[in-house]
Coordinates of C-alpha atoms and ligand atoms in Angstrom, one line a residue:
Chain A
M297 CA -27.4 95.6 -40.1
V298 CA -25.5 92.6 -39.7
T299 CA -21.8 92.1 -40.8
A300 CA -20.7 88.9 -42.1
Y301 CA -17.3 87.4 -42.2
R302 CA -16.2 84.7 -44.6
T303 CA -13.2 83.5 -46.5
A304 CA -13.3 83.8 -49.8
S305 CA -13.6 80.3 -51.1
C306 CA -16.4 79.0 -48.8
G307 CA -18.9 77.3 -50.6
C308 CA -22.3 77.8 -49.0
C309 CA -21.5 80.8 -46.9
K310 CA -23.5 83.0 -49.5
G311 CA -26.6 81.1 -49.3
W312 CA -26.9 81.9 -45.6
L313 CA -26.0 85.8 -46.5
Q314 CA -28.5 85.2 -49.2
H315 CA -31.2 83.9 -46.9
M316 CA -30.6 86.7 -44.8
R317 CA -31.3 89.5 -47.1
A318 CA -34.4 87.4 -48.0
N319 CA -35.5 87.2 -44.7
G320 CA -35.2 90.9 -44.8
F321 CA -31.9 91.5 -43.3
Q322 CA -29.2 94.0 -44.5
V323 CA -26.0 92.4 -44.9
R324 CA -22.6 93.4 -45.1
D325 CA -20.3 90.8 -46.3
V326 CA -16.4 91.1 -45.5
V327 CA -13.9 88.5 -47.2
V328 CA -11.6 87.9 -44.4
A329 CA -8.5 86.1 -45.0
D330 CA -8.0 84.9 -41.3
L331 CA -11.4 84.0 -39.8
G332 CA -9.9 82.2 -36.7
A333 CA -9.1 85.5 -35.3
I334 CA -12.3 87.0 -36.5
K335 CA -13.9 84.0 -33.7
R336 CA -11.1 84.8 -31.3
R337 CA -12.2 88.1 -31.6
L338 CA -16.4 87.7 -31.1
G339 CA -15.1 85.0 -28.5
I340 CA -17.2 81.7 -30.1
P341 CA -16.3 78.5 -28.7
A342 CA -14.4 76.3 -30.8
Q343 CA -16.6 73.5 -30.5
L344 CA -19.3 75.4 -32.0
S345 CA -17.2 76.6 -35.0
S346 CA -18.5 76.8 -38.3
C347 CA -17.6 78.3 -42.0
H348 CA -18.7 81.8 -41.2
T349 CA -19.3 84.2 -38.5
A350 CA -21.1 87.4 -38.2
Q351 CA -22.3 90.3 -35.7
V352 CA -25.9 91.8 -35.0
A353 CA -26.7 94.0 -33.0
G354 CA -23.9 93.4 -30.5
Y355 CA -24.3 89.7 -30.3
A356 CA -21.9 87.1 -32.8
L357 CA -23.8 84.9 -35.0
E358 CA -22.0 81.8 -36.6
G359 CA -23.0 79.4 -38.4
H360 CA -26.2 78.5 -41.3
I361 CA -28.7 80.0 -38.5
P362 CA -32.2 80.4 -39.1
A363 CA -33.0 83.8 -39.8
S364 CA -35.9 83.0 -37.8
D365 CA -33.4 82.8 -34.7
I366 CA -32.0 85.9 -34.7
K367 CA -34.8 87.8 -34.3
Q368 CA -35.9 85.8 -31.9
L369 CA -32.4 86.8 -30.3
L370 CA -33.1 90.5 -30.7
R371 CA -36.9 90.3 -29.8
K372 CA -35.6 88.7 -26.2
R373 CA -32.1 90.7 -25.7
P374 CA -31.3 87.3 -23.5
A375 CA -27.8 87.8 -21.5
V376 CA -25.4 85.8 -23.9
V377 CA -22.3 86.7 -26.0
G378 CA -24.3 84.8 -29.4
I379 CA -26.0 82.3 -31.1
A380 CA -24.0 79.8 -32.9
L381 CA -25.1 76.5 -35.4
P382 CA -22.1 74.5 -35.2
G383 CA -20.5 72.7 -37.9
M384 CA -22.4 72.4 -41.8
P385 CA -25.9 70.6 -41.2
L386 CA -27.5 69.5 -44.2
G387 CA -30.6 71.5 -44.3
S388 CA -30.1 74.5 -42.3
P389 CA -30.6 77.6 -44.5
G390 CA -27.5 78.1 -47.3
M391 CA -27.3 74.3 -46.9
E392 CA -30.4 72.8 -48.3
S393 CA -29.0 69.8 -50.8
A394 CA -31.3 66.9 -52.3
Y395 CA -28.9 64.7 -50.6
G396 CA -30.9 65.3 -47.2
K397 CA -31.8 67.3 -43.9
E398 CA -30.5 67.1 -41.0
P399 CA -31.8 68.0 -37.8
F400 CA -29.5 70.6 -35.6
T401 CA -30.1 72.9 -32.7
V402 CA -28.9 76.3 -32.4
M403 CA -27.1 76.6 -29.2
S404 CA -26.1 79.7 -27.1
F405 CA -22.5 81.0 -25.3
T406 CA -22.0 83.0 -22.6
R407 CA -18.7 84.6 -21.8
G408 CA -18.5 82.4 -19.1
G409 CA -18.4 79.4 -21.1
S410 CA -22.0 77.9 -20.7
V411 CA -23.5 77.0 -23.8
Q412 CA -27.2 76.0 -24.2
P413 CA -29.8 74.6 -26.5
F414 CA -31.1 78.0 -28.0
S415 CA -33.8 76.3 -30.1
A416 CA -34.4 72.7 -31.9
H417 CA -35.3 72.0 -35.4
R418 CA -36.5 69.0 -36.4
S419 CA -36.5 68.5 -40.0
Chain B
M960 CA -5.9 15.8 -58.0
T961 CA -6.3 19.4 -59.6
T962 CA -6.2 22.5 -57.4
R963 CA -10.4 23.2 -59.0
L964 CA -11.4 19.9 -57.0
H965 CA -9.6 21.0 -53.9
R966 CA -11.5 24.2 -54.1
R967 CA -15.2 22.5 -54.2
Q968 CA -14.1 20.7 -51.2
F969 CA -13.8 23.5 -48.7
L970 CA -16.0 24.1 -46.5
F971 CA -17.5 27.7 -45.7
L972 CA -18.5 27.4 -41.7
G973 CA -18.2 30.9 -41.2
M974 CA -16.9 33.2 -38.5
G975 CA -13.9 31.8 -36.4
S976 CA -14.1 28.6 -38.1
I977 CA -11.4 26.5 -39.4
A978 CA -12.1 24.9 -43.2
T979 CA -10.5 22.0 -43.9
V980 CA -10.1 19.9 -47.4
L981 CA -9.5 16.4 -47.7
A982 CA -6.7 15.8 -50.1
G983 CA -6.4 12.3 -50.8
G984 CA -7.9 11.3 -48.3
A985 CA -5.5 13.3 -45.9
V986 CA -6.9 15.9 -43.9
V987 CA -4.5 19.3 -44.5
R988 CA -5.2 22.7 -42.5
S989 CA -6.4 25.0 -45.2
M990 CA -7.6 27.9 -44.1
Q991 CA -7.0 28.4 -40.0
A992 CA -7.5 31.1 -37.3
S993 CA -3.8 31.1 -36.3
S994 CA -2.7 32.6 -33.6
R995 CA 0.6 34.2 -35.2
G996 CA 2.1 36.9 -33.1
S997 CA 0.0 37.6 -29.7
R998 CA -2.5 39.7 -31.1
P999 CA -5.3 41.6 -29.6
A1000 CA -9.1 40.5 -29.3
G1001 CA -8.5 40.0 -33.2
A1002 CA -10.9 39.1 -35.5
P1003 CA -9.8 35.1 -37.0
R1004 CA -6.9 35.2 -39.6
L1005 CA -8.2 33.5 -43.1
S1006 CA -4.7 31.9 -45.0
S1007 CA -4.5 31.0 -48.8
S1008 CA -3.9 27.2 -49.1
A1009 CA -2.2 25.6 -52.2
G1010 CA -2.6 29.0 -53.9
E1011 CA -6.6 29.8 -53.4
L1012 CA -8.4 31.7 -50.6
E1013 CA -12.2 30.9 -50.9
L1014 CA -14.2 31.9 -48.0
D1015 CA -18.2 33.5 -47.2
L1016 CA -18.3 37.1 -46.1
V1017 CA -22.0 37.4 -45.1
A1018 CA -22.8 41.5 -44.0
E1019 CA -25.3 41.4 -41.5
A1020 CA -26.2 43.7 -38.2
R1021 CA -25.2 42.6 -35.0
A1022 CA -25.9 43.6 -31.3
G1023 CA -23.3 45.4 -30.4
T1024 CA -21.0 44.3 -27.6
I1025 CA -18.9 47.8 -27.4
P1026 CA -19.6 48.9 -23.3
G1027 CA -21.1 52.4 -24.4
G1028 CA -21.1 51.9 -27.9
P1029 CA -24.3 51.5 -29.9
A1030 CA -27.2 48.9 -29.7
E1031 CA -26.3 47.3 -33.5
V1032 CA -23.1 46.9 -35.2
L1033 CA -22.6 45.9 -39.2
T1034 CA -20.6 42.9 -39.3
Y1035 CA -18.7 41.2 -41.4
N1036 CA -18.7 37.0 -40.9
G1037 CA -20.7 38.0 -37.2
R1038 CA -17.6 40.4 -36.2
S1039 CA -16.3 44.3 -36.7
P1040 CA -14.0 44.2 -38.0
G1041 CA -14.3 41.3 -40.1
P1042 CA -11.9 38.4 -41.2
L1043 CA -8.3 39.4 -41.7
L1044 CA -7.6 37.7 -45.3
E1045 CA -3.7 36.2 -46.1
V1046 CA -3.1 36.1 -49.9
N1047 CA 0.5 35.4 -51.4
P1048 CA 1.3 36.9 -54.8
G1049 CA 0.0 34.7 -57.3
D1050 CA -3.3 33.1 -55.2
R1051 CA -6.9 33.3 -56.8
V1052 CA -9.4 34.7 -54.6
R1053 CA -12.8 33.8 -54.2
I1054 CA -15.4 35.8 -51.8
H1055 CA -18.7 34.9 -52.1
L1056 CA -20.6 38.2 -50.4
Q1057 CA -23.7 37.8 -49.2
N1058 CA -25.5 41.0 -48.5
R1059 CA -28.0 40.3 -45.6
L1060 CA -28.0 44.4 -44.8
N1061 CA -31.7 46.3 -45.3
Q1062 CA -29.9 47.9 -48.0
P1063 CA -27.6 47.2 -51.0
T1064 CA -24.1 46.7 -50.8
N1065 CA -20.8 45.7 -52.4
L1066 CA -17.1 45.8 -52.0
H1067 CA -13.9 47.5 -52.5
F1068 CA -10.3 46.0 -52.2
H1069 CA -8.9 49.4 -51.5
G1070 CA -5.6 49.3 -52.4
L1071 CA -4.8 46.2 -53.9
H1072 CA -3.7 46.7 -57.9
I1073 CA -5.8 44.4 -59.6
P1074 CA -9.1 45.3 -62.6
P1075 CA -11.1 47.5 -61.6
T1076 CA -13.6 45.6 -63.6
G1077 CA -16.2 42.1 -64.1
S1078 CA -15.6 40.6 -60.4
A1079 CA -12.6 41.6 -59.1
D1080 CA -13.3 45.4 -57.9
N1081 CA -15.2 46.5 -59.6
V1082 CA -17.4 49.3 -57.3
F1083 CA -20.2 49.9 -59.9
L1084 CA -21.4 46.1 -58.6
R1085 CA -24.9 46.6 -56.3
V1086 CA -25.4 43.5 -54.2
A1087 CA -29.4 44.0 -53.5
P1088 CA -30.6 43.4 -49.8
G1089 CA -30.8 39.9 -49.2
G1090 CA -28.6 39.1 -52.6
S1091 CA -25.3 37.8 -53.1
T1092 CA -22.6 38.1 -55.5
T1093 CA -18.9 36.6 -56.3
Y1094 CA -15.8 38.0 -56.2
D1095 CA -13.2 36.4 -58.4
F1096 CA -9.5 37.6 -59.2
T1097 CA -6.2 36.9 -59.2
I1098 CA -3.5 38.6 -56.4
P1099 CA -0.9 39.4 -59.5
S1100 CA 2.6 37.6 -59.1
N1101 CA 4.6 40.8 -58.8
H1102 CA 2.0 42.5 -56.3
Q1103 CA 3.4 44.4 -53.5
A1104 CA 3.7 43.1 -49.9
G1105 CA 1.6 45.2 -47.6
L1106 CA -2.1 45.5 -45.9
F1107 CA -5.3 46.3 -47.8
Y1108 CA -8.8 47.4 -46.7
L1109 CA -11.9 45.6 -47.8
H1110 CA -14.8 47.6 -47.1
P1111 CA -18.3 48.7 -48.8
H1112 CA -18.4 50.9 -51.9
Q1113 CA -22.1 51.7 -52.3
H1114 CA -22.9 55.2 -53.6
G1115 CA -24.9 56.5 -51.1
V1116 CA -24.9 54.6 -48.4
S1117 CA -21.4 53.9 -48.1
A1118 CA -20.1 56.0 -45.5
D1119 CA -24.0 54.7 -43.1
Q1120 CA -22.0 51.2 -43.4
V1121 CA -18.4 52.3 -43.3
F1122 CA -19.4 54.2 -39.6
G1123 CA -21.8 51.4 -38.5
G1124 CA -19.1 49.1 -38.5
L1125 CA -18.3 46.9 -41.9
A1126 CA -14.7 46.2 -42.3
G1127 CA -11.9 43.4 -43.4
T1128 CA -8.5 43.5 -44.0
L1129 CA -6.4 41.7 -46.9
I1130 CA -2.2 41.2 -46.2
V1131 CA -0.5 40.5 -49.1
R1132 CA 2.7 39.1 -48.0
G1133 CA 5.8 38.8 -49.8
A1134 CA 9.6 40.3 -49.5
L1135 CA 9.0 43.0 -46.9
D1136 CA 8.0 40.1 -44.7
R1137 CA 11.2 38.0 -46.0
I1138 CA 13.2 40.6 -44.4
P1139 CA 15.1 39.1 -40.9
E1140 CA 14.2 41.5 -39.2
V1141 CA 11.3 42.0 -40.1
A1142 CA 10.4 38.5 -39.9
A1143 CA 11.4 38.3 -36.2
A1144 CA 8.7 41.0 -35.4
S1145 CA 5.5 40.3 -33.6
E1146 CA 2.8 41.2 -35.8
H1147 CA -0.3 43.2 -35.1
V1148 CA -2.7 44.5 -37.1
L1149 CA -4.4 47.2 -35.8
V1150 CA -7.7 48.3 -37.2
L1151 CA -8.5 51.8 -35.8
K1152 CA -12.0 52.5 -35.9
D1153 CA -14.4 55.1 -34.0
F1154 CA -17.8 53.8 -33.2
A1155 CA -21.2 56.3 -32.1
S1156 CA -21.8 55.7 -28.4
G1157 CA -25.3 53.9 -27.4
S1158 CA -26.5 57.3 -26.1
G1159 CA -27.0 58.6 -30.1
N1160 CA -24.7 60.7 -31.2
P1161 CA -24.3 63.9 -29.0
G1162 CA -21.9 64.4 -31.7
S1163 CA -24.9 65.5 -34.0
A1164 CA -26.0 68.1 -32.3
M1165 CA -22.9 69.7 -32.3
G1166 CA -22.6 69.8 -35.6
M1167 CA -20.8 66.8 -36.6
G1168 CA -23.1 65.8 -38.9
R1169 CA -22.8 64.7 -43.0
M1170 CA -20.9 67.3 -43.9
L1171 CA -17.9 66.9 -42.0
G1172 CA -18.0 63.6 -41.6
R1173 CA -19.7 61.4 -38.5
E1174 CA -17.1 60.7 -36.1
G1175 CA -18.3 58.8 -32.8
P1176 CA -16.6 58.8 -29.4
L1177 CA -15.1 55.3 -28.9
L1178 CA -12.0 54.5 -30.5
T1179 CA -11.7 50.9 -30.7
V1180 CA -8.7 49.2 -32.1
N1181 CA -9.6 46.2 -33.4
G1182 CA -13.1 46.3 -32.0
T1183 CA -11.9 46.7 -28.4
L1184 CA -11.6 49.3 -26.3
N1185 CA -7.4 49.5 -25.1
P1186 CA -6.7 46.3 -25.8
E1187 CA -3.3 45.3 -24.8
L1188 CA 0.0 44.9 -26.5
S1189 CA 2.4 43.3 -24.7
I1190 CA 6.0 43.8 -26.0
A1191 CA 8.9 41.7 -24.3
S1192 CA 12.2 44.0 -23.6
G1193 CA 14.5 44.2 -25.8
G1194 CA 11.5 42.4 -28.5
L1195 CA 9.8 43.4 -31.7
L1196 CA 6.8 44.8 -32.4
R1197 CA 6.0 45.0 -36.3
L1198 CA 2.1 47.3 -36.0
R1199 CA 0.4 47.9 -38.9
L1200 CA -2.3 49.9 -38.7
L1201 CA -5.7 51.2 -40.8
N1202 CA -7.4 53.9 -40.4
A1203 CA -11.5 52.4 -41.1
S1204 CA -13.0 55.1 -39.5
N1205 CA -15.8 57.1 -41.4
A1206 CA -13.8 60.1 -40.7
R1207 CA -12.1 60.6 -37.9
I1208 CA -8.6 61.4 -38.8
Y1209 CA -5.7 60.1 -36.1
Q1210 CA -2.2 61.4 -35.0
L1211 CA -1.0 58.4 -33.3
A1212 CA 1.9 58.6 -30.6
L1213 CA 3.5 55.8 -28.9
E1214 CA 4.5 57.0 -25.1
G1215 CA 8.1 57.3 -24.8
H1216 CA 8.8 55.1 -28.3
T1217 CA 9.7 55.8 -31.4
M1218 CA 7.9 54.7 -34.2
Q1219 CA 9.8 53.0 -37.5
L1220 CA 7.7 53.2 -40.6
I1221 CA 8.4 50.5 -42.8
A1222 CA 5.6 50.4 -45.2
T1223 CA 2.9 52.9 -46.3
D1224 CA -0.4 52.6 -48.3
G1225 CA 1.2 50.8 -51.6
G1226 CA 4.1 48.6 -49.9
A1227 CA 7.8 48.9 -48.7
I1228 CA 9.8 52.0 -48.7
A1229 CA 13.3 52.1 -48.7
K1230 CA 14.9 52.3 -45.1
P1231 CA 13.4 52.7 -42.0
E1232 CA 11.8 56.3 -41.2
P1233 CA 11.9 57.0 -37.4
L1234 CA 8.7 59.0 -36.8
E1235 CA 7.4 60.4 -33.4
E1236 CA 4.0 61.1 -34.3
L1237 CA 2.0 59.3 -37.6
L1238 CA -0.8 60.8 -39.1
L1239 CA -3.1 58.1 -40.4
A1240 CA -6.5 59.9 -42.1
P1241 CA -9.0 57.4 -43.4
G1242 CA -8.0 54.5 -45.5
E1243 CA -4.6 55.3 -44.9
R1244 CA -2.5 52.4 -43.5
A1245 CA 0.9 52.6 -41.8
D1246 CA 3.6 49.2 -41.1
V1247 CA 5.7 50.6 -38.3
L1248 CA 8.1 48.5 -36.1
V1249 CA 8.5 49.6 -31.9
Q1250 CA 11.8 48.2 -30.1
G1251 CA 11.4 47.4 -26.5
N1252 CA 14.2 49.5 -25.3
Q1253 CA 12.1 51.7 -22.6
R1254 CA 11.8 50.7 -18.8
G1255 CA 9.3 47.9 -18.1
G1256 CA 5.8 48.8 -17.4
S1257 CA 3.1 49.7 -19.7
Y1258 CA 3.0 52.9 -22.3
S1259 CA -0.2 54.3 -24.2
L1260 CA -0.9 54.0 -27.9
Q1261 CA -2.4 57.5 -28.6
A1262 CA -5.0 59.8 -30.4
L1263 CA -3.7 62.5 -30.1
P1264 CA -5.7 65.8 -31.0
Y1265 CA -5.5 66.3 -34.5
Q1266 CA -5.5 69.8 -35.4
P1267 CA -6.8 71.0 -38.8
S1268 CA -4.0 72.7 -41.1
G1269 CA -6.4 75.9 -40.2
H1270 CA -5.3 77.7 -43.6
M1271 CA -8.9 79.1 -43.8
G1272 CA -9.1 80.5 -40.3
M1273 CA -11.6 77.8 -39.3
G1274 CA -9.8 76.1 -36.6
A1275 CA -12.3 72.8 -35.7
M1276 CA -15.1 73.3 -36.8
G1277 CA -17.5 71.6 -34.8
R1278 CA -15.0 69.4 -33.7
P1279 CA -14.4 69.5 -29.3
A1280 CA -10.4 70.0 -29.1
G1281 CA -10.0 68.0 -26.1
S1282 CA -7.0 66.0 -24.5
G1283 CA -5.8 62.6 -26.2
S1284 CA -7.3 59.3 -25.8
T1285 CA -5.7 56.4 -24.9
L1286 CA -6.4 53.7 -28.5
A1287 CA -4.4 50.5 -26.7
T1288 CA -1.9 50.1 -24.2
L1289 CA 1.3 48.3 -24.7
R1290 CA 2.9 46.7 -21.9
Y1291 CA 6.4 45.3 -21.3
S1292 CA 6.4 41.1 -20.1
G1293 CA 9.5 39.3 -20.4
A1294 CA 12.6 39.8 -22.2
V1295 CA 14.3 38.8 -25.2
K1296 CA 17.8 39.4 -26.8
P1297 CA 17.7 42.3 -28.5
L1298 CA 16.6 42.0 -31.8
A1299 CA 17.6 44.9 -34.2
L1300 CA 16.0 46.8 -36.9
P1301 CA 16.5 46.2 -40.3
M1302 CA 19.1 48.9 -42.3
A1303 CA 17.2 48.3 -45.3
L1304 CA 14.0 47.9 -46.9
I1305 CA 12.9 47.1 -50.4
P1306 CA 13.9 50.3 -53.1
V1307 CA 10.6 52.9 -54.1
P1308 CA 11.7 53.3 -57.8
E1309 CA 11.1 56.6 -59.1
M1310 CA 8.4 56.9 -61.4
P1311 CA 8.8 57.9 -65.1
A1312 CA 8.2 61.4 -66.5
P1313 CA 4.8 62.3 -66.5
E1314 CA 2.9 62.8 -69.9
R1315 CA 0.6 65.2 -68.6
T1316 CA -0.7 66.8 -66.2
R1317 CA -4.1 67.2 -65.1
R1318 CA -5.7 69.8 -62.4
F1319 CA -8.7 68.4 -59.4
V1320 CA -10.0 71.1 -57.0
M1321 CA -11.8 69.7 -54.3
G1322 CA -14.4 72.0 -52.7
H1323 CA -18.3 72.2 -51.4
A1324 CA -20.9 74.2 -53.0
M1325 CA -24.8 74.3 -54.3
G1326 CA -25.4 72.4 -57.2
G1327 CA -28.8 74.2 -58.3
M1328 CA -32.0 72.8 -56.8
G1329 CA -33.1 71.7 -60.5
S1330 CA -33.5 68.2 -61.5
H1331 CA -30.1 68.0 -62.5
G1332 CA -28.6 69.2 -59.2
M1333 CA -28.1 68.0 -55.7
G1334 CA -28.6 71.7 -54.1
M1335 CA -25.3 71.5 -51.5
G1336 CA -22.7 69.0 -52.0
F1337 CA -19.1 68.3 -52.8
Q1338 CA -17.7 68.9 -55.9
I1339 CA -14.5 67.9 -58.0
N1340 CA -13.7 70.2 -60.0
G1341 CA -16.9 72.0 -59.9
A1342 CA -19.2 68.9 -60.7
S1343 CA -21.2 66.2 -58.0
F1344 CA -20.4 62.3 -58.6
D1345 CA -22.7 61.0 -61.5
P1346 CA -22.2 57.5 -62.2
N1347 CA -23.1 58.1 -65.9
R1348 CA -20.0 60.3 -66.4
I1349 CA -16.8 60.3 -67.4
D1350 CA -15.3 62.6 -65.8
T1351 CA -11.1 61.7 -66.2
R1352 CA -10.0 59.0 -69.2
V1353 CA -6.1 58.1 -69.4
E1354 CA -4.1 56.1 -71.8
L1355 CA -3.6 51.9 -70.1
G1356 CA 0.6 52.8 -69.8
S1357 CA 0.7 56.1 -69.3
T1358 CA 2.0 58.3 -66.5
E1359 CA 0.3 61.1 -65.6
D1360 CA 0.4 63.8 -63.1
W1361 CA -2.4 65.1 -60.7
V1362 CA -2.9 68.1 -58.7
I1363 CA -5.0 67.6 -56.4
V1364 CA -6.4 70.9 -54.9
N1365 CA -8.5 71.5 -51.1
N1366 CA -9.6 74.3 -52.1
D1367 CA -12.2 73.6 -49.2
V1368 CA -12.8 74.6 -45.6
M1369 CA -11.9 71.2 -44.0
D1370 CA -10.2 68.4 -44.8
H1371 CA -10.4 65.9 -47.2
P1372 CA -8.3 62.5 -48.3
F1373 CA -8.1 61.9 -51.4
H1374 CA -7.8 58.2 -52.7
L1375 CA -7.6 56.4 -55.9
H1376 CA -8.6 53.3 -57.0
T1377 CA -6.4 50.6 -58.9
N1378 CA -2.9 52.2 -58.9
S1379 CA -0.6 53.3 -56.4
F1380 CA 1.1 56.8 -56.9
Q1381 CA 3.6 58.5 -55.0
I1382 CA 3.3 62.2 -53.8
V1383 CA 6.0 64.4 -55.6
N1384 CA 5.1 67.5 -54.1
S1385 CA 3.4 69.6 -51.7
S1386 CA 2.0 72.8 -50.6
E1387 CA 2.9 71.3 -46.9
Q1388 CA 5.6 68.8 -46.4
L1389 CA 6.6 66.4 -48.4
P1390 CA 6.9 62.4 -47.6
A1391 CA 11.1 62.0 -46.3
Q1392 CA 10.9 58.9 -48.5
R1393 CA 9.5 57.9 -51.9
A1394 CA 6.5 56.1 -51.1
W1395 CA 3.4 54.0 -52.8
K1396 CA 0.8 55.6 -51.6
D1397 CA -3.1 55.1 -52.3
T1398 CA -4.6 57.7 -49.8
I1399 CA -3.3 61.2 -49.4
L1400 CA -4.6 64.0 -46.6
L1401 CA -5.2 67.3 -47.9
R1402 CA -5.6 69.7 -45.3
A1403 CA -8.2 73.0 -46.1
G1404 CA -6.0 75.0 -48.4
Q1405 CA -3.5 72.2 -49.2
E1406 CA -2.3 71.0 -52.5
A1407 CA 0.1 68.5 -53.6
T1408 CA 0.8 66.6 -57.0
I1409 CA 0.7 62.8 -57.0
R1410 CA 2.2 60.6 -59.7
V1411 CA 0.7 57.5 -60.8
R1412 CA 1.1 55.2 -63.8
F1413 CA -2.0 53.5 -65.4
Q1414 CA -0.9 49.8 -65.5
D1415 CA -2.2 46.6 -66.2
F1416 CA -6.1 47.2 -65.8
P1417 CA -8.7 48.9 -68.4
G1418 CA -11.5 50.0 -67.5
R1419 CA -13.9 52.0 -65.4
T1420 CA -13.0 52.7 -61.5
V1421 CA -13.0 56.0 -59.4
Y1422 CA -11.0 58.9 -57.1
H1423 CA -12.7 59.9 -54.2
C1424 CA -12.9 61.5 -50.7
H1425 CA -12.6 59.0 -48.0
N1426 CA -14.5 61.0 -45.2
L1427 CA -17.1 58.8 -46.7
D1428 CA -19.4 61.4 -45.5
H1429 CA -17.9 63.2 -48.7
E1430 CA -17.6 60.6 -50.9
D1431 CA -21.7 59.7 -50.5
L1432 CA -22.0 64.0 -50.7
G1433 CA -20.7 63.8 -54.2
L1434 CA -17.2 63.5 -53.7
M1435 CA -16.0 61.2 -56.5
G1436 CA -15.4 61.0 -59.8
V1437 CA -15.4 58.5 -63.0
L1438 CA -12.1 57.6 -63.9
Q1439 CA -11.8 56.0 -67.6
I1440 CA -8.7 53.9 -68.1
D1441 CA -8.4 53.2 -71.6
G1442 CA -6.2 50.1 -73.5
K1443 CA -5.9 46.5 -73.8
P1444 CA -4.5 44.2 -71.0
S1445 CA -1.2 43.5 -72.2
Ligands
CU497 CU1 -13.7 64.7 -47.7

């Protein structure tokens, strides 16, 4: 079960929820007024922030992460706080666009502040 | 001899050159790279003469020269920023734009009150690679003095070209410049522009792509890292700031000094406004006086870490927090009899009551991926930019209130072409004085009301987000001004 936190007006968070559901995840959609407080509570590094935050099996999830990366996270169970796709890259799940696609890298982060590439997506 | 003959006798020598005109056998300096004030390494200044300014403007990629910067920089006449043009009200301006880029381009005369049509400020023009066109317009005889901004406005690639380096400035001289205290100040035009680093843009891996708007780590002033400005003890500096960045918002402070705001985007305000910090979004200008009233030494012009409003709980999405950066260094040198600040500047009249109110809501959303939709993009009132659709139709001569709502999770600086406006209401702090604006920063969750009178020029133009990646991704609308020119 994925619990996703977003603000009411975000124009792309719902697209990510749909992507997660289409990939077999159960998603609880929680609309909050102060998303910053949730990010701080879950320990999301400010420079990795995006427009929505989620939790799954004790891991923090930030942004438009592909479901395949989340499945890999749950298989490997690395010793990290969570994974994040900072910003809102065009072409990432929920951000599909005829304006183009940008390469992006999902990062992992630890409580100690270490940020490492988790998976790179070229196209 | 007529002025037309004068015009034909101009020589156009390109970057940094001095053109001369032969008038009745005498050599008259007509345009020159002057050295008014002690400017940092800057672009050449081309000033009008006998009511005319004519120049070639070549858009071209050149090898980058910023240490640690990109291998290639997009230039006008070989420089980024390009030339500084200087004109008077009533002057005729002709700019022969040559496109040596590998993509189409055009020019926008940001903030100038000139026709949005024909060969004037027509952003629907398209100059193909290898092509050229001539912009030809007259500065209205009642045009306000101010600093204006030339940049490409080719939808879809405007951010690439501005982020790549294309920018120019245009000063209209006038009443503000003749106020004795202002005239006594030494004037510097400071073009603030960030560039990608030469090692590629690490920011893009950190999500600072087109949706947030591309920013680069190298913060230049007039194309230079940390240039030096000198000020005499007792002296007065006039800093004319332009944010020519694609997406970066600057929170500016001058160490140890209060900045005295004397003009905003569209021209002078009524009296100097003391500022400890100055927020400047892409496309915005500010004209400030600085008194040399501190101990000798050096002081830095700083870009403080900009804090987005966080109304939506976003924090600084994708933006590293970091500390402040030094943009330029102010160094004391010599002493003069202390120069005073002006007491009064130019009154800013109250605008007539609005005849109607409209609402513009900015955001991002899925527009559908079918033949009519673009998928993810930015929208105004639920629609992404379509050059073939008129979004807003107004009457020439009418006054309107536009409520601009940022319903998004990121900041959007809203820019209106052709006519300046005044901010009459805001969910954040209102400006301390009435002021002429053409660009207004709306933070996430903010709304503001601008009052605008559509004067003098009918035709089709646009309003858009001046985070130019957002503009290219659809955050633009078409404005049709109906009526007959007076
Ligand atoms: Cu924007």
